[in-house]
Amino acid sequence: MDERSVVTGFLRNAGDVLLFRRSDDVGSYQGKWAAVSGYAEGDPDSQIEQEIREETGIDPESDCQLITAGDPFEVVDEDLDRVWRIHPYLFDCDDRSVQTDWESVEFEWVSPTVILNRDTVPDLWTSYDHVRPTVATVETDRIHGSAYISVRALEVLRDEAALLASGRDCEYDSVEAVGRALLDARPAMTVVRNRLNRVLFTASESASDDADQNDTSIDPADVESRTHEAIEAAIEADHSAGTNLGAEISGKRVATLSRSGTVLAAIAEGDPDAVFLPESRPGGEGIQVAERLASEMDVTLTSDGAFPHQFVEWGADCFVVGADTVFSDGTLTNKVGTRAGALSATDADIPVLVGTATDKISHDRRIDLEERAAGELYEGTAPITVVNPTFDLTPPSAIDRFVTERGQFTPEEIEPLAASHARHARWQA
């Protein structure tokens, strides 16, 4: 058999992926739906970027971020007497503006689960399966903020529900099992818990209303549908929180830390005068944010230890952070360093603003500061106890306002917002 290596790239935006219907002018699989694809004539990593430029008009260097390069696998096409060696990729894409070339006649941004029911090139779902988010990737992601991870968790629930609904092979025997696995993956990440619980609670309520006495199980097809809506609602809530925060920081000198999606959206919309931030160990994502913003505005980077003093000396107008979890009493869990920054700002009468969707408000006091590997901090042989947390706790007394999609709240006004989240957790009872 003839053997050919090809690249297949999924561009993801707001939970959807970009698919193309192939034209009659291509050499194979005319009229079939596919992702970005092409022959891997050299280095697959370089080739997929070239194919993205040619087939979409999108610049993969400025408008995309590589999320996963999956392991290559083989697909046998007996009719063509050919073995395809497929190199799958997943990119996050900032732009939905697409300019197709001659290889396709139409394109759509759609949920990847539609692949299960479309006439596609061979094993397109298998390609996606090699790069899609999983319970494991949700559990191990220590780079992205909690809002981003919550959307990935919803995508996992959606994809597994679609597999269950279609009768295809699935690692889990029910959507309840998928939900529990995701909740166990990040048990203290409130926004993940709240968004998953809302979907499964409403689906379980529907199942109870429609079921006979012998069957009250949750319908996977119902969960898939509700998760589509939940992803859209989550993205809109996070965007609105960023927009509202952006209005508060417009034209100001802003101190921040880590990589909060809400804060980045606020900076993009609010156009602050300048930004000051630390490197944000462990992880060093502050350096990545500094590099990202440097072409657009005045950016100052410092060490974590110097940050609490230096941003005051720099003349910050406000200290702005995102949130991992907001407890009902107004206590904030966020990337380590937040507490020191907030206390320093409060001491200097600099307002402390927290940008967050209300889904990050917790109805219980479940604290997990997510201890990282000791070897990141110390690899020597001395009998030293290493404490290397990802998050810390900031008291409500050091916070001025929470800026959300529903408006602004003081720490004292948070408790009523937590009540509805407690009800949604009852699907597990």
Tab-separated table of C-alpha atoms in Angstrom:
chain	number	residue	atom	x	y	z
A	1	MET	CA	0.000	0.000	0.000
A	2	ASP	CA	1.003	3.580	-0.664
A	3	GLU	CA	1.831	5.465	2.554
A	4	ARG	CA	1.266	9.188	3.024
A	5	SER	CA	1.743	11.437	6.032
A	6	VAL	CA	-0.809	14.182	6.558
A	7	VAL	CA	-1.516	16.856	9.171
A	8	THR	CA	-4.975	17.536	10.581
A	9	GLY	CA	-5.535	20.659	12.641
A	10	PHE	CA	-8.595	21.623	14.672
A	11	LEU	CA	-8.981	25.343	15.319
A	12	ARG	CA	-11.110	25.931	18.436
A	13	ASN	CA	-12.956	29.118	19.307
A	14	ALA	CA	-15.550	29.434	22.088
A	15	GLY	CA	-15.968	25.672	22.324
A	16	ASP	CA	-16.518	25.193	18.582
A	17	VAL	CA	-14.107	23.891	15.962
A	18	LEU	CA	-13.660	24.866	12.339
A	19	LEU	CA	-14.728	22.328	9.704
A	20	PHE	CA	-14.587	22.525	5.902
A	21	ARG	CA	-16.491	20.733	3.160
A	22	ARG	CA	-13.932	19.711	0.586
A	23	SER	CA	-14.310	20.899	-2.991
A	24	ASP	CA	-14.522	18.767	-6.141
A	25	ASP	CA	-11.043	19.968	-7.111
A	26	VAL	CA	-9.152	18.157	-4.367
A	27	GLY	CA	-7.523	14.823	-5.066
A	28	SER	CA	-9.509	12.750	-2.580
A	29	TYR	CA	-12.631	12.731	-0.419
A	30	GLN	CA	-14.481	15.353	-2.449
A	31	GLY	CA	-17.548	16.712	-0.661
A	32	LYS	CA	-16.467	15.300	2.711
A	33	TRP	CA	-16.121	17.380	5.846
A	34	ALA	CA	-12.625	17.830	7.264
A	35	ALA	CA	-10.510	20.008	9.519
A	36	VAL	CA	-7.489	21.959	8.288
A	37	SER	CA	-5.392	19.341	6.527
A	38	GLY	CA	-2.618	18.704	4.050
A	39	TYR	CA	0.276	16.474	3.124
A	40	ALA	CA	3.117	16.499	5.654
A	41	GLU	CA	5.898	16.943	3.136
A	42	GLY	CA	8.452	17.938	5.743
A	43	ASP	CA	8.213	18.823	9.416
A	44	PRO	CA	4.550	18.266	10.456
A	45	ASP	CA	4.698	21.105	13.009
A	46	SER	CA	5.689	23.601	10.331
A	47	GLN	CA	3.330	22.103	7.779
A	48	ILE	CA	0.211	22.512	9.910
A	49	GLU	CA	0.978	26.210	10.355
A	50	GLN	CA	1.353	26.600	6.597
A	51	GLU	CA	-1.958	24.801	6.002
A	52	ILE	CA	-3.734	27.074	8.499
A	53	ARG	CA	-2.497	30.144	6.621
A	54	GLU	CA	-3.458	28.767	3.219
A	55	GLU	CA	-6.852	27.265	4.076
A	56	THR	CA	-8.162	29.863	6.539
A	57	GLY	CA	-6.264	33.125	6.064
A	58	ILE	CA	-5.595	33.043	9.813
A	59	ASP	CA	-2.066	33.654	11.065
A	60	PRO	CA	-1.214	30.774	13.418
A	61	GLU	CA	1.599	32.746	15.030
A	62	SER	CA	-0.458	35.783	16.053
A	63	ASP	CA	-4.041	34.478	16.189
A	64	CYS	CA	-3.623	30.884	17.413
A	65	GLN	CA	-2.049	29.017	20.291
A	66	LEU	CA	-1.017	25.382	19.992
A	67	ILE	CA	-2.747	23.395	22.719
A	68	THR	CA	-1.987	19.796	21.796
A	69	ALA	CA	0.060	17.949	19.209
A	70	GLY	CA	-1.352	14.443	19.368
A	71	ASP	CA	0.456	11.207	18.716
A	72	PRO	CA	0.321	10.219	15.035
A	73	PHE	CA	-1.825	7.247	14.067
A	74	GLU	CA	-2.587	5.296	10.920
A	75	VAL	CA	-5.782	4.972	8.890
A	76	VAL	CA	-6.087	2.360	6.159
A	77	ASP	CA	-8.187	3.176	3.076
A	78	GLU	CA	-8.656	-0.040	1.126
A	79	ASP	CA	-10.420	1.721	-1.757
A	80	LEU	CA	-7.451	4.005	-2.362
A	81	ASP	CA	-4.940	1.283	-1.475
A	82	ARG	CA	-3.362	3.760	0.890
A	83	VAL	CA	-2.265	4.108	4.498
A	84	TRP	CA	-2.616	7.611	5.926
A	85	ARG	CA	-0.296	8.523	8.782
A	86	ILE	CA	-2.154	11.332	10.517
A	87	HIS	CA	-0.548	13.972	12.722
A	88	PRO	CA	-3.393	15.654	14.700
A	89	TYR	CA	-3.251	19.118	16.293
A	90	LEU	CA	-5.515	21.347	18.372
A	91	PHE	CA	-5.165	25.144	18.421
A	92	ASP	CA	-7.061	27.804	20.310
A	93	CYS	CA	-7.970	30.509	17.823
A	94	ASP	CA	-8.793	34.141	18.629
A	95	ASP	CA	-10.441	34.913	15.299
A	96	ARG	CA	-13.460	33.426	13.486
A	97	SER	CA	-12.847	35.390	10.287
A	98	VAL	CA	-12.002	32.776	7.665
A	99	GLN	CA	-10.904	33.145	4.048
A	100	THR	CA	-11.019	29.751	2.370
A	101	ASP	CA	-8.991	28.654	-0.622
A	102	TRP	CA	-9.848	26.361	-3.556
A	103	GLU	CA	-9.752	23.231	-1.425
A	104	SER	CA	-13.142	23.866	0.239
A	105	VAL	CA	-16.596	25.071	-0.801
A	106	GLU	CA	-17.924	26.006	2.636
A	107	PHE	CA	-16.919	26.143	6.267
A	108	GLU	CA	-18.624	26.128	9.666
A	109	TRP	CA	-17.716	26.756	13.282
A	110	VAL	CA	-19.542	23.940	15.039
A	111	SER	CA	-19.432	21.752	18.103
A	112	PRO	CA	-16.950	18.944	17.422
A	113	THR	CA	-19.648	16.437	18.360
A	114	VAL	CA	-21.302	17.047	14.971
A	115	ILE	CA	-18.409	15.069	13.502
A	116	LEU	CA	-20.088	11.942	14.855
A	117	ASN	CA	-23.033	12.443	12.492
A	118	ARG	CA	-21.405	14.014	9.425
A	119	ASP	CA	-20.006	12.573	6.238
A	120	THR	CA	-16.328	13.200	6.945
A	121	VAL	CA	-12.920	12.179	5.739
A	122	PRO	CA	-11.895	8.845	7.287
A	123	ASP	CA	-11.561	8.810	11.076
A	124	LEU	CA	-11.985	12.553	11.587
A	125	TRP	CA	-13.414	11.890	15.052
A	126	THR	CA	-10.376	9.745	15.848
A	127	SER	CA	-8.170	12.700	14.941
A	128	TYR	CA	-10.154	14.933	17.283
A	129	ASP	CA	-10.152	12.231	19.953
A	130	HIS	CA	-6.352	12.330	19.956
A	131	VAL	CA	-6.260	16.027	20.887
A	132	ARG	CA	-9.548	16.847	22.620
A	133	PRO	CA	-9.718	17.797	26.299
A	134	THR	CA	-10.080	14.939	28.753
A	135	VAL	CA	-10.523	14.461	32.471
A	136	ALA	CA	-6.744	14.034	32.664
A	137	THR	CA	-5.999	17.326	30.901
A	138	VAL	CA	-8.469	19.143	33.150
A	139	GLU	CA	-6.759	17.630	36.187
A	140	THR	CA	-3.202	18.459	35.136
A	141	ASP	CA	-3.633	21.950	33.659
A	142	ARG	CA	-1.557	24.279	35.846
A	143	ILE	CA	-1.081	26.949	33.187
A	144	HIS	CA	-4.529	28.326	32.406
A	145	GLY	CA	-6.957	30.159	34.656
A	146	SER	CA	-9.959	28.503	36.238
A	147	ALA	CA	-12.489	30.052	33.813
A	148	TYR	CA	-10.615	28.527	30.874
A	149	ILE	CA	-10.365	25.164	32.619
A	150	SER	CA	-14.101	25.228	33.408
A	151	VAL	CA	-14.943	25.548	29.716
A	152	ARG	CA	-12.626	22.642	28.939
A	153	ALA	CA	-14.401	20.587	31.626
A	154	LEU	CA	-17.747	21.391	30.005
A	155	GLU	CA	-16.311	20.294	26.648
A	156	VAL	CA	-15.299	16.965	28.170
A	157	LEU	CA	-18.821	16.480	29.523
A	158	ARG	CA	-20.301	17.421	26.138
A	159	ASP	CA	-18.040	15.090	24.161
A	160	GLU	CA	-18.479	12.099	26.470
A	161	ALA	CA	-22.253	12.653	26.556
A	162	ALA	CA	-22.308	12.659	22.753
A	163	LEU	CA	-20.392	9.384	22.650
A	164	LEU	CA	-22.807	7.821	25.144
A	165	ALA	CA	-25.832	9.129	23.225
A	166	SER	CA	-24.526	7.739	19.934
A	167	GLY	CA	-23.699	4.332	21.411
A	168	ARG	CA	-20.009	4.638	20.578
A	169	ASP	CA	-17.163	3.418	22.736
A	170	CYS	CA	-16.776	5.569	25.817
A	171	GLU	CA	-14.579	5.304	28.877
A	172	TYR	CA	-17.582	6.004	31.108
A	173	ASP	CA	-20.875	4.162	31.467
A	174	SER	CA	-23.002	7.229	32.249
A	175	VAL	CA	-22.917	11.018	32.226
A	176	GLU	CA	-23.104	10.880	36.008
A	177	ALA	CA	-19.777	9.016	35.995
A	178	VAL	CA	-18.255	11.626	33.693
A	179	GLY	CA	-19.466	14.404	35.967
A	180	ARG	CA	-18.051	12.784	39.089
A	181	ALA	CA	-14.696	12.181	37.395
A	182	LEU	CA	-14.466	15.838	36.397
A	183	LEU	CA	-15.450	17.026	39.865
A	184	ASP	CA	-12.808	14.754	41.382
A	185	ALA	CA	-10.216	16.098	38.932
A	186	ARG	CA	-10.388	19.645	40.355
A	187	PRO	CA	-12.399	19.330	43.580
A	188	ALA	CA	-11.539	22.787	44.895
A	189	MET	CA	-11.907	24.707	41.616
A	190	THR	CA	-15.282	26.286	42.263
A	191	VAL	CA	-16.113	27.480	38.763
A	192	VAL	CA	-15.600	23.969	37.402
A	193	ARG	CA	-17.845	22.560	40.119
A	194	ASN	CA	-20.577	25.172	39.712
A	195	ARG	CA	-20.792	24.953	35.940
A	196	LEU	CA	-20.804	21.176	35.832
A	197	ASN	CA	-23.323	20.977	38.666
A	198	ARG	CA	-25.719	23.372	36.936
A	199	VAL	CA	-25.810	21.259	33.773
A	200	LEU	CA	-26.198	17.948	35.569
A	201	PHE	CA	-28.730	19.288	38.061
A	202	THR	CA	-31.041	20.682	35.378
A	203	ALA	CA	-30.677	17.493	33.328
A	204	SER	CA	-31.415	15.335	36.388
A	205	GLU	CA	-34.502	17.430	37.177
A	206	SER	CA	-35.712	16.854	33.626
A	207	ALA	CA	-35.017	13.129	33.930
A	208	SER	CA	-37.016	12.961	37.168
A	209	ASP	CA	-39.961	14.754	35.554
A	210	ASP	CA	-40.009	12.467	32.505
A	211	ALA	CA	-38.970	9.117	34.005
A	212	ASP	CA	-41.027	6.190	35.119
A	213	GLN	CA	-40.448	4.710	38.552
A	214	ASN	CA	-37.716	2.381	37.296
A	215	ASP	CA	-35.529	4.808	35.381
A	216	THR	CA	-34.363	8.197	36.607
A	217	SER	CA	-30.980	8.159	34.876
A	218	ILE	CA	-29.804	11.316	33.116
A	219	ASP	CA	-30.212	11.303	29.326
A	220	PRO	CA	-26.805	11.787	27.615
A	221	ALA	CA	-28.407	13.544	24.635
A	222	ASP	CA	-30.038	16.029	27.010
A	223	VAL	CA	-26.702	16.657	28.723
A	224	GLU	CA	-24.966	17.204	25.390
A	225	SER	CA	-27.567	19.784	24.397
A	226	ARG	CA	-27.489	21.564	27.746
A	227	THR	CA	-23.700	21.622	27.752
A	228	HIS	CA	-23.670	23.454	24.409
A	229	GLU	CA	-25.759	26.164	26.059
A	230	ALA	CA	-23.647	26.111	29.216
A	231	ILE	CA	-20.431	26.703	27.259
A	232	GLU	CA	-21.982	29.705	25.509
A	233	ALA	CA	-23.293	31.079	28.823
A	234	ALA	CA	-19.934	30.569	30.562
A	235	ILE	CA	-18.003	32.351	27.840
A	236	GLU	CA	-20.499	35.223	27.821
A	237	ALA	CA	-20.330	35.583	31.624
A	238	ASP	CA	-16.538	35.621	31.590
A	239	HIS	CA	-16.522	38.135	28.731
A	240	SER	CA	-19.008	40.429	30.476
A	241	ALA	CA	-16.989	40.356	33.690
A	242	GLY	CA	-13.926	41.352	31.673
A	243	THR	CA	-15.832	44.150	29.942
A	244	ASN	CA	-17.083	45.535	33.251
A	245	LEU	CA	-13.609	45.363	34.745
A	246	GLY	CA	-12.175	47.025	31.647
A	247	ALA	CA	-14.348	50.070	32.269
A	248	GLU	CA	-12.795	50.368	35.747
A	249	ILE	CA	-9.166	50.339	34.582
A	250	SER	CA	-9.410	52.451	31.444
A	251	GLY	CA	-6.473	54.847	31.234
A	252	LYS	CA	-5.044	53.770	34.591
A	253	ARG	CA	-1.727	52.384	35.754
A	254	VAL	CA	-2.578	48.797	36.616
A	255	ALA	CA	-0.699	46.308	38.786
A	256	THR	CA	-1.719	42.681	38.292
A	257	LEU	CA	-0.268	39.163	38.464
A	258	SER	CA	-0.536	35.713	36.931
A	259	ARG	CA	-2.623	35.094	33.804
A	260	SER	CA	-6.302	35.696	34.459
A	261	GLY	CA	-8.488	35.502	31.374
A	262	THR	CA	-10.825	38.067	32.923
A	263	VAL	CA	-7.996	40.513	33.590
A	264	LEU	CA	-6.531	40.028	30.104
A	265	ALA	CA	-9.948	40.719	28.580
A	266	ALA	CA	-10.257	43.816	30.762
A	267	ILE	CA	-6.842	45.054	29.651
A	268	ALA	CA	-7.756	44.495	26.004
A	269	GLU	CA	-11.029	46.425	26.341
A	270	GLY	CA	-10.029	48.989	28.954
A	271	ASP	CA	-6.716	50.041	27.406
A	272	PRO	CA	-4.898	50.964	30.636
A	273	ASP	CA	-2.066	53.460	30.537
A	274	ALA	CA	0.538	50.942	31.758
A	275	VAL	CA	0.777	47.500	33.379
A	276	PHE	CA	3.101	46.294	36.160
A	277	LEU	CA	3.389	42.596	37.001
A	278	PRO	CA	5.656	39.966	38.577
A	279	GLU	CA	7.014	36.788	37.014
A	280	SER	CA	4.376	34.738	38.900
A	281	ARG	CA	6.181	31.626	40.026
A	282	PRO	CA	5.510	28.745	40.051
A	283	GLY	CA	4.754	28.586	36.365
A	284	GLY	CA	6.169	31.936	35.316
A	285	GLU	CA	3.038	32.915	33.421
A	286	GLY	CA	3.573	36.580	34.330
A	287	ILE	CA	6.510	36.607	31.927
A	288	GLN	CA	4.268	35.285	29.139
A	289	VAL	CA	1.653	37.953	29.860
A	290	ALA	CA	4.332	40.667	29.858
A	291	GLU	CA	5.565	39.507	26.456
A	292	ARG	CA	2.025	39.388	25.112
A	293	LEU	CA	1.215	42.947	26.236
A	294	ALA	CA	4.560	44.581	25.495
A	295	SER	CA	3.751	45.406	21.876
A	296	GLU	CA	0.545	47.168	22.882
A	297	MET	CA	1.405	49.204	25.987
A	298	ASP	CA	4.031	50.155	28.563
A	299	VAL	CA	4.818	47.007	30.590
A	300	THR	CA	7.088	46.614	33.615
A	301	LEU	CA	8.115	43.164	34.886
A	302	THR	CA	9.654	42.408	38.268
A	303	SER	CA	10.385	39.476	40.574
A	304	ASP	CA	7.718	38.039	42.848
A	305	GLY	CA	9.589	39.102	45.963
A	306	ALA	CA	9.967	42.706	44.793
A	307	PHE	CA	6.427	43.055	43.480
A	308	PRO	CA	4.437	44.154	46.591
A	309	HIS	CA	6.778	47.092	47.215
A	310	GLN	CA	7.695	47.965	43.647
A	311	PHE	CA	4.193	48.427	42.238
A	312	VAL	CA	3.498	50.966	44.991
A	313	GLU	CA	6.718	52.810	44.114
A	314	TRP	CA	5.762	52.576	40.432
A	315	GLY	CA	2.579	54.503	41.169
A	316	ALA	CA	-0.160	51.949	40.524
A	317	ASP	CA	-3.685	53.354	40.442
A	318	CYS	CA	-5.177	49.949	41.257
A	319	PHE	CA	-4.276	46.333	41.952
A	320	VAL	CA	-6.380	44.083	39.719
A	321	VAL	CA	-6.570	40.289	39.833
A	322	GLY	CA	-8.776	37.443	38.730
A	323	ALA	CA	-10.159	34.744	40.988
A	324	ASP	CA	-9.902	31.019	41.383
A	325	THR	CA	-12.557	30.912	44.125
A	326	VAL	CA	-14.498	33.506	46.093
A	327	PHE	CA	-15.873	32.193	49.369
A	328	SER	CA	-19.211	33.390	50.692
A	329	ASP	CA	-17.545	35.677	53.257
A	330	GLY	CA	-15.555	37.453	50.522
A	331	THR	CA	-12.261	35.616	51.050
A	332	LEU	CA	-10.410	35.163	47.752
A	333	THR	CA	-8.392	32.177	46.551
A	334	ASN	CA	-6.093	33.144	43.705
A	335	LYS	CA	-2.570	32.620	42.374
A	336	VAL	CA	0.077	32.747	45.088
A	337	GLY	CA	1.266	36.311	45.539
A	338	THR	CA	-2.228	37.797	45.462
A	339	ARG	CA	-2.392	38.111	49.246
A	340	ALA	CA	0.896	39.998	49.516
A	341	GLY	CA	-0.072	42.284	46.665
A	342	ALA	CA	-3.530	43.011	48.066
A	343	LEU	CA	-2.218	43.742	51.576
A	344	SER	CA	0.448	46.022	50.153
A	345	ALA	CA	-2.128	47.849	48.039
A	346	THR	CA	-4.493	48.252	50.979
A	347	ASP	CA	-1.717	49.663	53.125
A	348	ALA	CA	-0.976	52.227	50.401
A	349	ASP	CA	-4.682	53.095	49.823
A	350	ILE	CA	-4.592	51.579	46.331
A	351	PRO	CA	-7.969	50.027	45.365
A	352	VAL	CA	-8.015	46.228	45.049
A	353	LEU	CA	-10.384	44.987	42.327
A	354	VAL	CA	-11.201	41.335	41.644
A	355	GLY	CA	-12.583	40.482	38.205
A	356	THR	CA	-14.679	37.330	38.310
A	357	ALA	CA	-17.789	35.622	37.031
A	358	THR	CA	-20.276	34.845	39.783
A	359	ASP	CA	-19.819	31.128	39.018
A	360	LYS	CA	-16.553	31.369	40.951
A	361	ILE	CA	-18.423	32.029	44.197
A	362	SER	CA	-18.384	28.972	46.462
A	363	HIS	CA	-21.198	27.892	48.743
A	364	ASP	CA	-18.798	25.870	50.917
A	365	ARG	CA	-15.378	26.396	52.462
A	366	ARG	CA	-13.431	23.826	50.459
A	367	ILE	CA	-9.808	24.995	50.406
A	368	ASP	CA	-7.121	23.385	48.281
A	369	LEU	CA	-4.069	25.516	47.582
A	370	GLU	CA	-2.883	22.881	45.049
A	371	GLU	CA	0.594	22.020	46.276
A	372	ARG	CA	3.024	21.710	43.397
A	373	ALA	CA	6.018	19.390	43.120
A	374	ALA	CA	8.730	20.066	45.710
A	375	GLY	CA	11.375	19.666	43.017
A	376	GLU	CA	10.258	22.887	41.365
A	377	LEU	CA	11.633	24.730	44.386
A	378	TYR	CA	14.374	22.544	45.829
A	379	GLU	CA	16.169	19.481	44.465
A	380	GLY	CA	18.940	19.204	47.049
A	381	THR	CA	19.498	16.509	49.658
A	382	ALA	CA	19.186	18.534	52.875
A	383	PRO	CA	16.282	17.579	55.192
A	384	ILE	CA	14.154	20.577	54.176
A	385	THR	CA	10.363	20.681	54.179
A	386	VAL	CA	9.187	22.315	50.958
A	387	VAL	CA	5.921	24.252	50.711
A	388	ASN	CA	5.112	25.120	47.106
A	389	PRO	CA	1.419	26.125	46.745
A	390	THR	CA	-0.229	27.319	43.557
A	391	PHE	CA	-2.767	29.543	45.358
A	392	ASP	CA	-3.086	31.631	48.502
A	393	LEU	CA	-5.926	33.229	50.480
A	394	THR	CA	-6.647	36.966	50.553
A	395	PRO	CA	-8.902	38.247	53.356
A	396	PRO	CA	-12.016	40.270	52.492
A	397	SER	CA	-10.601	43.222	54.430
A	398	ALA	CA	-7.971	43.602	51.676
A	399	ILE	CA	-10.507	43.677	48.817
A	400	ASP	CA	-12.488	46.735	47.733
A	401	ARG	CA	-14.819	45.339	45.078
A	402	PHE	CA	-15.627	42.239	43.067
A	403	VAL	CA	-16.407	43.174	39.454
A	404	THR	CA	-18.667	40.524	37.857
A	405	GLU	CA	-20.958	40.013	34.881
A	406	ARG	CA	-23.799	41.042	37.181
A	407	GLY	CA	-22.209	44.251	38.414
A	408	GLN	CA	-20.008	45.168	41.360
A	409	PHE	CA	-20.196	43.741	44.873
A	410	THR	CA	-18.386	44.412	48.099
A	411	PRO	CA	-17.099	41.422	50.101
A	412	GLU	CA	-20.090	41.806	52.433
A	413	GLU	CA	-22.494	41.350	49.493
A	414	ILE	CA	-21.107	38.011	48.286
A	415	GLU	CA	-22.940	35.567	50.568
A	416	PRO	CA	-26.410	35.747	48.891
A	417	LEU	CA	-24.807	34.991	45.517
A	418	ALA	CA	-23.507	31.644	46.819
A	419	ALA	CA	-26.926	30.236	47.725
A	420	SER	CA	-28.041	29.117	44.246
A	421	HIS	CA	-24.839	27.138	43.698
A	422	ALA	CA	-25.570	24.940	46.720
A	423	ARG	CA	-28.877	23.814	45.183
A	424	HIS	CA	-27.231	22.685	41.950
A	425	ALA	CA	-24.958	20.233	43.785
A	426	ARG	CA	-27.977	18.096	44.724
A	427	TRP	CA	-27.854	16.031	41.511
A	428	GLN	CA	-25.275	13.842	43.247
A	429	ALA	CA	-27.615	12.950	46.140
